[in-house]
XYZ file of C-alpha atoms in Angstrom:
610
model
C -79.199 64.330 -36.377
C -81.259 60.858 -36.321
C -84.329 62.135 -35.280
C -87.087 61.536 -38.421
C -87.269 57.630 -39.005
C -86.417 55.245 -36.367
C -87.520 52.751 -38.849
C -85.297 49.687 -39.350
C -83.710 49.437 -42.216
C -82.158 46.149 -43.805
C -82.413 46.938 -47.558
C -79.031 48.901 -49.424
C -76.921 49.910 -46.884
C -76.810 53.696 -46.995
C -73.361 56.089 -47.089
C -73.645 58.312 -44.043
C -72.282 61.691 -42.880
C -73.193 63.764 -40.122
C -75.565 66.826 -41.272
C -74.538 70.466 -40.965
C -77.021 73.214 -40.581
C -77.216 75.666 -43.106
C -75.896 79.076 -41.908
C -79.015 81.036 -41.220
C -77.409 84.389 -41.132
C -79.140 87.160 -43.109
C -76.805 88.547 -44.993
C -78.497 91.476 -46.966
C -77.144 93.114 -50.136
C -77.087 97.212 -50.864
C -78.561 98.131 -54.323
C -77.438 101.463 -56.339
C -80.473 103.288 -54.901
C -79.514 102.800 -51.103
C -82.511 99.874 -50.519
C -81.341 96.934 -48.922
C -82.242 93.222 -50.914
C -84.855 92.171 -49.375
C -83.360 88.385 -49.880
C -80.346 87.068 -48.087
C -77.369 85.722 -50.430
C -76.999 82.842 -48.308
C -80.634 82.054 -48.510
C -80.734 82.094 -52.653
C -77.705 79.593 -52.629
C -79.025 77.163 -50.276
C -82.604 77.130 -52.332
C -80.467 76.708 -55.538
C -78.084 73.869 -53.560
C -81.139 71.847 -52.698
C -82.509 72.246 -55.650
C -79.463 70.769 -57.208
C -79.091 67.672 -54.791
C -82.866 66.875 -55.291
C -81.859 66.693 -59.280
C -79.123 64.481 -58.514
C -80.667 62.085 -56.222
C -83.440 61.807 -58.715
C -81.289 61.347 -61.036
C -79.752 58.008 -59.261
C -82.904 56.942 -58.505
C -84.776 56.949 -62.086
C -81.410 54.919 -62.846
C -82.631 52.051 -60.361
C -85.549 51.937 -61.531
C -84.573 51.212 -65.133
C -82.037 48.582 -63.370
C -84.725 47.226 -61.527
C -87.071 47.065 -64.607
C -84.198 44.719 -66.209
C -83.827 42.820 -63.540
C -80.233 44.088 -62.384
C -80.577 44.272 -58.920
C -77.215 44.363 -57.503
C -76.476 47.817 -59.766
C -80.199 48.923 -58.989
C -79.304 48.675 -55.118
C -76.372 50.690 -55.553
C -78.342 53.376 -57.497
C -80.883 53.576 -54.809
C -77.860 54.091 -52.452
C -76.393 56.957 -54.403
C -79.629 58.262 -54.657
C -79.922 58.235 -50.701
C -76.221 59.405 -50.210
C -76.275 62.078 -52.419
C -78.441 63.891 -49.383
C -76.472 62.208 -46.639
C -73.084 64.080 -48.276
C -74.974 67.233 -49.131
C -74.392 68.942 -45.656
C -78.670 70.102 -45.983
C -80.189 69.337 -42.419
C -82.465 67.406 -43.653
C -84.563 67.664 -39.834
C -84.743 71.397 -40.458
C -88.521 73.066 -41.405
C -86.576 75.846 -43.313
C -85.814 73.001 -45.828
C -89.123 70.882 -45.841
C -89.245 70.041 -49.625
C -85.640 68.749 -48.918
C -86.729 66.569 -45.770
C -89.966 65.353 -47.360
C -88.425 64.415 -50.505
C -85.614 62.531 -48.405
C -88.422 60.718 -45.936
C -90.542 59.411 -48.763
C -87.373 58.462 -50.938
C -86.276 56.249 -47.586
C -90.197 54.925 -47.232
C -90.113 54.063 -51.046
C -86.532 52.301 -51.241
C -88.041 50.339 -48.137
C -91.227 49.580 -49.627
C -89.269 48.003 -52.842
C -87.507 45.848 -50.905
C -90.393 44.500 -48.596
C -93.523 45.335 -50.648
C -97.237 44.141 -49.602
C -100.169 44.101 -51.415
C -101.069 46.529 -48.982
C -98.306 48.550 -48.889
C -96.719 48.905 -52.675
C -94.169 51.459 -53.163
C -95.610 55.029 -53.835
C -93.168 55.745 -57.122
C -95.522 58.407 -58.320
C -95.997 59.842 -54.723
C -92.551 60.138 -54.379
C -92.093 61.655 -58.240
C -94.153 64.345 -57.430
C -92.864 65.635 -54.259
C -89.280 65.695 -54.940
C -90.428 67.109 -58.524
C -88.714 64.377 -60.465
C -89.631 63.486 -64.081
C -90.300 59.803 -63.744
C -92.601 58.415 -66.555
C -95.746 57.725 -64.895
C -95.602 53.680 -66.764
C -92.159 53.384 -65.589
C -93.024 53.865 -62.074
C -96.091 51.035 -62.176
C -93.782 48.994 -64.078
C -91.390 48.664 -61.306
C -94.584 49.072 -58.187
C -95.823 45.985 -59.842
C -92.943 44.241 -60.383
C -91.044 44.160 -56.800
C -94.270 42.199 -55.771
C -92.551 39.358 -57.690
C -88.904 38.609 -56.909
C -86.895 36.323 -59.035
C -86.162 32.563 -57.273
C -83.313 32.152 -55.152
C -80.288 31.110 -57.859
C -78.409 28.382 -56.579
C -74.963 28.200 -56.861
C -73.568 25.206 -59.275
C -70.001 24.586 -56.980
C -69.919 21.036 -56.021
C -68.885 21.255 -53.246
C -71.711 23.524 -52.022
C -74.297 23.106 -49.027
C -76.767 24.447 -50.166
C -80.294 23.821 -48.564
C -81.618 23.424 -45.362
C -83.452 20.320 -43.397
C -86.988 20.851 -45.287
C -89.434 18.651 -42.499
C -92.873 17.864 -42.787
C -93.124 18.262 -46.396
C -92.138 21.694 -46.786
C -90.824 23.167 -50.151
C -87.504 23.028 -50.092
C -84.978 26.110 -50.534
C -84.864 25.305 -54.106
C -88.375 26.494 -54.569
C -87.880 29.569 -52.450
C -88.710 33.624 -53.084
C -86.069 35.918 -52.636
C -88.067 38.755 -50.774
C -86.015 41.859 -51.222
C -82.568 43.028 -51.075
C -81.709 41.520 -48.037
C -82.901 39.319 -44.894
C -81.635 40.866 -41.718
C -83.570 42.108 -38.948
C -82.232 45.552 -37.187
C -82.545 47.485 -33.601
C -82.490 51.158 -33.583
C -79.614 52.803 -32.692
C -79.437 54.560 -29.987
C -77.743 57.196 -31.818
C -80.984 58.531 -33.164
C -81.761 59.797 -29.678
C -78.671 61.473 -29.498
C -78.835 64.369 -31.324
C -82.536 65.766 -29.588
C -80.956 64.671 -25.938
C -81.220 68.065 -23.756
C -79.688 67.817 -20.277
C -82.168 69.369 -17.959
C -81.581 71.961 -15.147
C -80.793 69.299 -12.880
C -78.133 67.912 -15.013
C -76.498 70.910 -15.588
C -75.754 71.748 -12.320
C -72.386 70.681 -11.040
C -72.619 72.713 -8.030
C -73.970 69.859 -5.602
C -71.538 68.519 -3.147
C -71.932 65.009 -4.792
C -71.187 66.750 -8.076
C -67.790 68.277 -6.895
C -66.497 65.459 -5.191
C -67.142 63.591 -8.496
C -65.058 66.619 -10.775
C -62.175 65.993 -8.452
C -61.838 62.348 -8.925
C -62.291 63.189 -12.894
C -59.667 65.554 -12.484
C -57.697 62.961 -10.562
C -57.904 60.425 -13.864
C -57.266 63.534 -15.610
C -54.064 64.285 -14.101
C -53.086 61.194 -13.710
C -53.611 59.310 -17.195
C -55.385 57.036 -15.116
C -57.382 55.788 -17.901
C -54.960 55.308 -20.479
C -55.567 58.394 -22.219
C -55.251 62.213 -22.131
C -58.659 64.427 -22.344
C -59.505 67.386 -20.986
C -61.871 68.282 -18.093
C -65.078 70.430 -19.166
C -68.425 70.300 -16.938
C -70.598 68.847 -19.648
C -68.629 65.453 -18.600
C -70.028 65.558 -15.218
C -73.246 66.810 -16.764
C -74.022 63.623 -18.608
C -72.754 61.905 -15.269
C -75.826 63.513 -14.078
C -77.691 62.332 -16.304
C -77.090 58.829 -16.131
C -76.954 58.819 -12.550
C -80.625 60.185 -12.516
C -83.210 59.375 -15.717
C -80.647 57.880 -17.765
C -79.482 55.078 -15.005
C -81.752 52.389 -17.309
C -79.343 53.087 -20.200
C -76.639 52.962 -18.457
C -77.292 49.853 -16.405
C -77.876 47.994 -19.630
C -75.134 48.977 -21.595
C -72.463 47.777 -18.551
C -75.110 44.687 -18.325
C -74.098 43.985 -22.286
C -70.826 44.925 -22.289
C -70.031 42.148 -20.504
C -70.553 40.054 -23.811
C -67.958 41.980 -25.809
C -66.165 43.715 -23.460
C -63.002 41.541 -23.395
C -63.139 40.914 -27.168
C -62.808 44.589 -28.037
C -60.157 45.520 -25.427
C -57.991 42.883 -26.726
C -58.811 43.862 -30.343
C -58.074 47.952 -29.237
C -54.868 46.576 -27.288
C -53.856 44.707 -30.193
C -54.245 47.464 -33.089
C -52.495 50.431 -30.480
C -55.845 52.199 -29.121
C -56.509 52.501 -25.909
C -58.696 50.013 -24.268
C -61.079 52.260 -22.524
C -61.825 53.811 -26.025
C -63.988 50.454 -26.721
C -66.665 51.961 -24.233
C -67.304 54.032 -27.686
C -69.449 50.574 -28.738
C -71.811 51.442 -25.427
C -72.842 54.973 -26.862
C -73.000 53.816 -30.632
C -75.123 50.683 -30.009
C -75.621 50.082 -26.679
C -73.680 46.787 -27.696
C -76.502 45.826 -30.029
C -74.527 43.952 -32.935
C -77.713 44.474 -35.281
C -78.132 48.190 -34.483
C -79.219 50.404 -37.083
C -79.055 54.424 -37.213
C -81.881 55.850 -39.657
C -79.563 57.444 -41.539
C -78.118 52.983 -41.798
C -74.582 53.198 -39.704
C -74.745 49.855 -38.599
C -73.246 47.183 -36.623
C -71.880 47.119 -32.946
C -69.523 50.313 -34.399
C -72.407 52.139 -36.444
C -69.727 51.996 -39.619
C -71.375 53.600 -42.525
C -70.666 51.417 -46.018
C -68.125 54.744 -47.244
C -66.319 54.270 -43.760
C -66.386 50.601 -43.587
C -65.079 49.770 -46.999
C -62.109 52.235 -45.948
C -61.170 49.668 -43.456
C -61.863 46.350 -45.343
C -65.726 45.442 -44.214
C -67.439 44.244 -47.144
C -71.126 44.698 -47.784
C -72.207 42.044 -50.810
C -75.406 40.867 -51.556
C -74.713 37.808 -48.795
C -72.429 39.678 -46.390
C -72.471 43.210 -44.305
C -69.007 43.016 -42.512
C -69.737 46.261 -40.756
C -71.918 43.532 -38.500
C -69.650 40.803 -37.477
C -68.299 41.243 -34.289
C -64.411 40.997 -34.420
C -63.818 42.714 -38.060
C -66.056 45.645 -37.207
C -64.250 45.637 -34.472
C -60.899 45.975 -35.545
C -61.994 47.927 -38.168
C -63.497 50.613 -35.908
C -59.822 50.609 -33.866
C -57.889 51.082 -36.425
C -60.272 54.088 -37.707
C -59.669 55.462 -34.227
C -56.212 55.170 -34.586
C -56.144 56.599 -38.039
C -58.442 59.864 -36.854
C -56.009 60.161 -33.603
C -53.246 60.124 -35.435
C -54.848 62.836 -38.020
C -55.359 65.364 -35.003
C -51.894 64.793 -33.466
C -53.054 61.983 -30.443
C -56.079 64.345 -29.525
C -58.823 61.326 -28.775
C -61.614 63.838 -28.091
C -61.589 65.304 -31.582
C -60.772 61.516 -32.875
C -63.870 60.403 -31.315
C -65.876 63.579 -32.552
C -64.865 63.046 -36.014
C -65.751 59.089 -35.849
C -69.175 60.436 -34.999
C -69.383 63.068 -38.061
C -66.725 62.779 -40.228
C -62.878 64.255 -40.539
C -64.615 67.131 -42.901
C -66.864 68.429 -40.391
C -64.428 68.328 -37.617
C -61.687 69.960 -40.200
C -63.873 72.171 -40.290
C -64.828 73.049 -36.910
C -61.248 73.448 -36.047
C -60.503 75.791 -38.681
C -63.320 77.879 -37.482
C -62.063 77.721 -33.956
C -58.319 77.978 -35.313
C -57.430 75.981 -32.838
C -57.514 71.720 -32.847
C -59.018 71.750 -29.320
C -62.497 70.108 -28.966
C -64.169 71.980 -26.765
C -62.917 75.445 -28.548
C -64.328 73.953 -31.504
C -67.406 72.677 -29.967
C -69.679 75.114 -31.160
C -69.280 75.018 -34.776
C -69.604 71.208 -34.514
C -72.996 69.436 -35.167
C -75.367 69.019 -32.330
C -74.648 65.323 -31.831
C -71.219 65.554 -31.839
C -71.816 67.682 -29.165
C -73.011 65.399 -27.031
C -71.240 62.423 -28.043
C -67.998 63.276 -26.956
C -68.891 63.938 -23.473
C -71.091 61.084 -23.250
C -68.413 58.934 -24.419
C -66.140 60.420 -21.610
C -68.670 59.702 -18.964
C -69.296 56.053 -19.719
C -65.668 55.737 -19.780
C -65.252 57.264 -16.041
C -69.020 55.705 -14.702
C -67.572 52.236 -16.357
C -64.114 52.052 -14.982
C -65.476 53.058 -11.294
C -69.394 51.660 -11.472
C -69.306 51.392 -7.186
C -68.419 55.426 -6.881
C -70.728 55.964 -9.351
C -73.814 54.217 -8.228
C -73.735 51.460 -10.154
C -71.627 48.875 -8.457
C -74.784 46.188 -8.353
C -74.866 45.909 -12.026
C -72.829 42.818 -13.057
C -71.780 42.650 -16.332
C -73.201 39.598 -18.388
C -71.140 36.531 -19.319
C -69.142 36.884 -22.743
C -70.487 35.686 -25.551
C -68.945 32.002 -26.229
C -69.032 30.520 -29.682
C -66.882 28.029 -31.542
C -65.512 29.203 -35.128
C -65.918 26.896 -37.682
C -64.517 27.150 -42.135
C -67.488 25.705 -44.180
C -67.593 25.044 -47.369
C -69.507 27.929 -49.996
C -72.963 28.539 -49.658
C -73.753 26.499 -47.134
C -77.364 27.109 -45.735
C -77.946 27.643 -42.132
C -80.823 25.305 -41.779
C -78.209 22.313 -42.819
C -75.757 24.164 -40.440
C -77.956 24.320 -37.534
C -78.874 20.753 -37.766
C -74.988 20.216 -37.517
C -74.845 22.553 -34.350
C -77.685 21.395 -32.395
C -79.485 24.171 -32.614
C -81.344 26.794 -34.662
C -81.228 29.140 -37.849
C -82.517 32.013 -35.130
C -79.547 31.321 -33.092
C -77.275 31.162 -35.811
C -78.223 34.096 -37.024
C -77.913 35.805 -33.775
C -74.099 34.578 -33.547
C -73.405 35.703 -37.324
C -75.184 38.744 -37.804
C -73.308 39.707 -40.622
C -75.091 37.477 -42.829
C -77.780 38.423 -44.886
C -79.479 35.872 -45.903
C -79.877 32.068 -44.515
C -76.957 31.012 -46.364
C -73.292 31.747 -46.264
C -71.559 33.607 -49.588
C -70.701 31.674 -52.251
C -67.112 30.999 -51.137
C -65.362 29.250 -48.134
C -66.404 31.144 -45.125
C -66.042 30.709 -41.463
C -69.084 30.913 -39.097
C -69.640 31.090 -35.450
C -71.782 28.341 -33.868
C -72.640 27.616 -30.524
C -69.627 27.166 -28.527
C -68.504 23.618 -27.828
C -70.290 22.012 -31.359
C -67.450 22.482 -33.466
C -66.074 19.314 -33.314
C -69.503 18.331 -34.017
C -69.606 20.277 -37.005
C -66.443 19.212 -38.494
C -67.437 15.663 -38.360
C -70.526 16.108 -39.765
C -68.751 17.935 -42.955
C -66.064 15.883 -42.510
C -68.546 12.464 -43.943
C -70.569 14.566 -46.605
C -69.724 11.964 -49.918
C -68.172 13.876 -52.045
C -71.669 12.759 -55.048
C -74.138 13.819 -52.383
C -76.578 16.606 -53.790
C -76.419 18.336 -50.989
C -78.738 20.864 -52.277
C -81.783 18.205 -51.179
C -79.648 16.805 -48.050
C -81.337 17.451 -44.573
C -79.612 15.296 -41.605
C -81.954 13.813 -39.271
C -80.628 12.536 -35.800
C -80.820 8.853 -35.412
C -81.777 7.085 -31.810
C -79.696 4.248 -30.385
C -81.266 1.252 -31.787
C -83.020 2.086 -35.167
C -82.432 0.651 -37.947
C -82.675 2.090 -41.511
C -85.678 1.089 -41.967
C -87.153 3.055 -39.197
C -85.896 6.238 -40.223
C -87.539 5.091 -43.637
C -90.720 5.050 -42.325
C -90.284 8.681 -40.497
C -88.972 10.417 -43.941
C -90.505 8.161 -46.839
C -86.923 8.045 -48.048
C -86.369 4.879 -49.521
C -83.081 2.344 -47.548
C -81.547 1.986 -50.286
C -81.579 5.966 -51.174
C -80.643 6.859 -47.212
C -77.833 4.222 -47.604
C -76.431 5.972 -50.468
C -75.809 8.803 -48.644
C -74.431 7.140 -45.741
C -71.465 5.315 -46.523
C -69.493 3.271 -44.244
C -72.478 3.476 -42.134
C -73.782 -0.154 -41.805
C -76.553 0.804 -39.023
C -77.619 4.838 -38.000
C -75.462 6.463 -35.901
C -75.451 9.992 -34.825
C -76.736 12.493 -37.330
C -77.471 11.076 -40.408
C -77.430 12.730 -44.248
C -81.310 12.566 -45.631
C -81.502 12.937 -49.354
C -84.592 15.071 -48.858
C -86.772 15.996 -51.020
C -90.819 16.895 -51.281
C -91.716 13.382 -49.619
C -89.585 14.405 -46.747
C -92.346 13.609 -43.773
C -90.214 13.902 -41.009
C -86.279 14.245 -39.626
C -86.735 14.231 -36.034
C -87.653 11.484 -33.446
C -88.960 10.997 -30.234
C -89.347 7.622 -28.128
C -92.479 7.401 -26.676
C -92.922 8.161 -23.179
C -95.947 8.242 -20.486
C -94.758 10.918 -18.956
C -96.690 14.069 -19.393
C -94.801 16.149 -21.660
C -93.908 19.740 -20.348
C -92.160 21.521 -23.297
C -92.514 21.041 -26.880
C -89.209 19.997 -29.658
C -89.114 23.043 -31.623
C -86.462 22.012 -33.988
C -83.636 22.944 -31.710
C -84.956 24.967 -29.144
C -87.677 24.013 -26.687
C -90.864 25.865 -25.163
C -91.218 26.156 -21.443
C -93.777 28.635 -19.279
C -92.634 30.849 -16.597
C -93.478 30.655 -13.420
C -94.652 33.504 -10.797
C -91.088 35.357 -9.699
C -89.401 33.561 -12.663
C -86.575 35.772 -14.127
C -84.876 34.982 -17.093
C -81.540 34.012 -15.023
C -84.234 31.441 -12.656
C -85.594 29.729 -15.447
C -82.185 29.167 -17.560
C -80.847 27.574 -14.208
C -83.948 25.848 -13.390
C -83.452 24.239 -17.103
C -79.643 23.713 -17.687
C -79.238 26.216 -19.932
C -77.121 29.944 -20.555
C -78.879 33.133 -19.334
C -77.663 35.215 -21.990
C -78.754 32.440 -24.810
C -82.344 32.320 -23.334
C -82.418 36.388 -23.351
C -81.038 36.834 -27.094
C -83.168 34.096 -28.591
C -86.542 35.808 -27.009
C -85.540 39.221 -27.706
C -85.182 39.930 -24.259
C -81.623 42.626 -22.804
C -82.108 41.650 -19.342
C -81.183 38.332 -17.628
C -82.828 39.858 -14.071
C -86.288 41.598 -16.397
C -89.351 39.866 -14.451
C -91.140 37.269 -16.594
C -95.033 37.431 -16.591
C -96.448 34.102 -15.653
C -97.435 32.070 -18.466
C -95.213 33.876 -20.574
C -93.917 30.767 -23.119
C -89.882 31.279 -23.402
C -87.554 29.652 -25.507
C -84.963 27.424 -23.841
C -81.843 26.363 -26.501
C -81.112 22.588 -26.756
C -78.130 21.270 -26.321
């Protein structure tokens, strides 16, 4: 099902629903003469079906681009959504060759939508291209119009609340955010999900076979749990569970051994959350298979988030997508939303989790559906009328739940689950950027972003909002708040951290802000202490400071992280202990899944600071 694009998306987000195939049954018609039609009923409807959903989404889309011509961008986002979801809900298998004109229309629309948002010179949006092969009657100046036009965002409008932070620290002279482009729709940065490799998984012979000794014992201790509601819920045995034991007992152990490695960092956050809202806890091994417990995973089709919530789904259980926020990204809403949409689908199919989890993966219509086909609400009776993914996501599902509750039976006993993810919750006032915030914190915009994924941009919305930082500043943060005089402008206010021992003057040498202006925004504060507020502006030189030193210098400020080299045999987990800091910090803020992955020599890593 997310086989074409494994692109990452952050533009609109993007409705989703699990395709169905088109029947392909030939189902022939008798004329008055005896000859059979030579065209299948079924056939002429589905031409005349995509025919009508390519009208429609062309429709929405011609909209957005009048939108986008008058510079309304939040309605011309939601047109290019509607455009995209009008395929999503049409039930066409888009991955199919027997619909091609369908599929290539719906690929380029996705490549142009993408191409609005982050255009390059380079790489403008193809309006006409994508006119012509859905057969769409876009006026030719209308399309250049708007080609030319995304290459030139409005600024960045800044909200007028007084009590607003608004701009980051802005050192060594750069602009500050005042002067700033908004690129796009959005600012986020996405994974793939591992979802898109669901749907074209085939289990090999070798999988298949449940025959082996080692396989059998294994199906008796499943039908033990089974039995014995050992795992805090009732499912039923089938083979295919052991079957994708195989699997990730032989070429899918990698997989595996990273999801239980990441798990660790949510792990007791969703349990309690599942506990909390009725579902059992074992049913939060569901995040493993969506994301691989990847908060910034994306599908193709754009189900996002640690839960893959599509924006239909997640507005039906209170996750907001705005143009600052996408809820369906945060870690503990999503996650209670996605519980109590478990709970919800269990309840709709009378406690049965299986078809609960199947229709969480495609939707309560397809697995109405199913069931009705099967006349029975059993999964596995329905299973064939089901789509392909949801095939294999149920069982999957099942066998992370059994390898993950016994990991030593199973093979993987050596993989220890990483630390949880620590982070101190803090209420800020309305727009306040993340530069300004990470000044506060100690530590970066990366990092912050990394701990509040649900934001899109590098500020917070325009209202009173509560962000994560790094666990153990928030007292930190408070204070810093706490002193902001209630005149400052904070939308040129950078904070700069003061030594023991300077004066004002010295930190009006480093920023060429005048004393007088730095004392302004420092009440109460007779001499520099701590952080202190800088009135910044485009003379801004400088906001950090070293003391001199003759010895040799080994890693390099980085305005809150620092830059170290690896060693031979370094691992991520050596070199976090050899410098004082968290393993799991120094793996997210270089990209890296694996505390234990081998670092080349050389190789420059990024070490937080504290």
């Amino acid at each position: 099902m997310k086989t074409c694009l494994l692109k990452v998306f952050s533009f609109t987000a993007i409705l989703f629903f699990a395709f169905n195939s088109f029947v392909a049954a030939q189902v022939t018609s008798t004329t008055s003469d005896g000859r059979n039609n030579t065209k299948p009923v079924q056939a002429e409807q589905a031409e005349a079906r995509i025919l009508q959903v390519t009208s429609d989404a062309g429709r929405y889309f011609k909209q957005g681009l009048l939108n986008l011509q008058d510079n309304r961008r939040p309605q011309a986002r939601e047109d290019f959504d509607h455009s995209v979801e009008v395929f999503l809900m049409s039930g066409i298998n888009l991955t199919s060759n027997n619909n091609a004109k369908a599929r290539d229309c719906y690929n380029q629309l996705i490549e142009t939508v993408y191409r609005m948002e982050f255009p390059t010179e380079k790489q403008t949006p193809q309006i006409r291209s994508l006119s012509a092969t859905c057969s769409w009657n876009i006026d030719n100046k209308l399309a250049d119009d708007v080609s030319k036009l995304v290459l030139t965002a409005p600024s960045v409008e800044q909200p007028t609340n007084s009590n607003a932070l608004i701009t980051a620290a802005v050192p060594n002279g750069a602009t500050s955010p005042s002067n700033e482009v908004a690129q796009g729709f959005t600012d986020q940065k996405f994974e793939p999900s591992p979802l898109d490799d669901l749907a074209k998984l085939e289990l090999n012979a070798e999988e298949t076979n449940v025959d082996t000794p080692q396989a059998q014992i294994q199906i008796r201790m499943v039908q033990m749990a089974v039995d014995n509601n050992s795992l805090g819920m009732k499912f039923q045995f089938h083979p295919m569970i052991q079957q994708f034991i195989n699997y990730y007992q032989g070429r899918g152990r990698a997989t595996m051994e990273t999801g239980l490695y990441r798990s660790g960092m949510f792990m007791r956050m969703a349990r309690r959350i599942f506990r909390e809202e009725g579902v059992p806890e074992n049913m939060a091994w569901l995040g493993q298979v969506e994301s691989a417990w990847k908060p910034t995973a994306m599908s193709w089709a754009a189900a996002s988030g640690l839960w893959q919530f599509i924006p239909g789904t997640g507005s039906r259980f209170g996750l907001r997508k705005t143009a600052y926020v996408d809820e369906r990204n945060s870690f503990e809403g999503a996650t209670r939303a996605a519980a109590r949409y478990l709970k919800f689908l269990a309840n709709r199919y009378g406690g049965n989790w299986e078809l609960a989890m199947a229709a969480y993966n495609s939707g309560e219509g397809n697995v109405d559906r199913a069931i009705s086909r099967a006349g029975t609400p059993n999964f596995w009776v329905a299973y064939p009328y089901l789509p392909t993914e949801t095939r294999n996501y149920v069982p999957n599902i099942l066998a992370t739940i059994l390898i993950a509750n016994n990991p030593q039976q199973y093979g993987f006993g050596q993989v220890r689950p990483a630390p949880q993810l620590m982070y101190d919750q803090v209420r800020v006032p309305s727009s306040t950027s993340l530069g300004l915030l990470a000044q506060a914190s100690d530590t970066t915009v990366e990092y912050l972003r990394y701990l509040n994924p649900e934001l899109r941009t590098n500020m917070t919305p325009p209202e009173p909002y509560v962000v994560r930082v790094p666990a153990g500043k928030a007292g930190e943060v408070v204070a810093v708040f706490k002193r902001l005089p209630t005149n400052t402008k904070v939308t040129n206010t950078a904070l700069a951290k003061s030594q023991t021992g300077e004066t004002w003057q010295n930190i009006s040498n480093r920023t060429g802000i005048s004393v007088a202006d730095l004392m302004a925004a420092n009440p109460n504060m007779p001499v520099p202490t701590g952080k202190v507020f800088i009135p910044a502006g485009n003379g801004v030189r400088n906001t950090s400071y070293q003391r001199p030193t003759n010895q040799p210098q080994t890693v390099a400020p980085t305005g809150g992280v620092r830059v170290v080299k690896a060693m031979a045999g370094d691992t991520v987990a050596k070199l976090a202990q050899r410098n004082g800091a968290n393993a799991v910090e120094v793996a997210n803020l270089n990209g890296l899944t694996s505390v234990n992955a081998p670092l080349a020599a050389g190789r420059e890593v990024k070490i937080p600071v504290r």
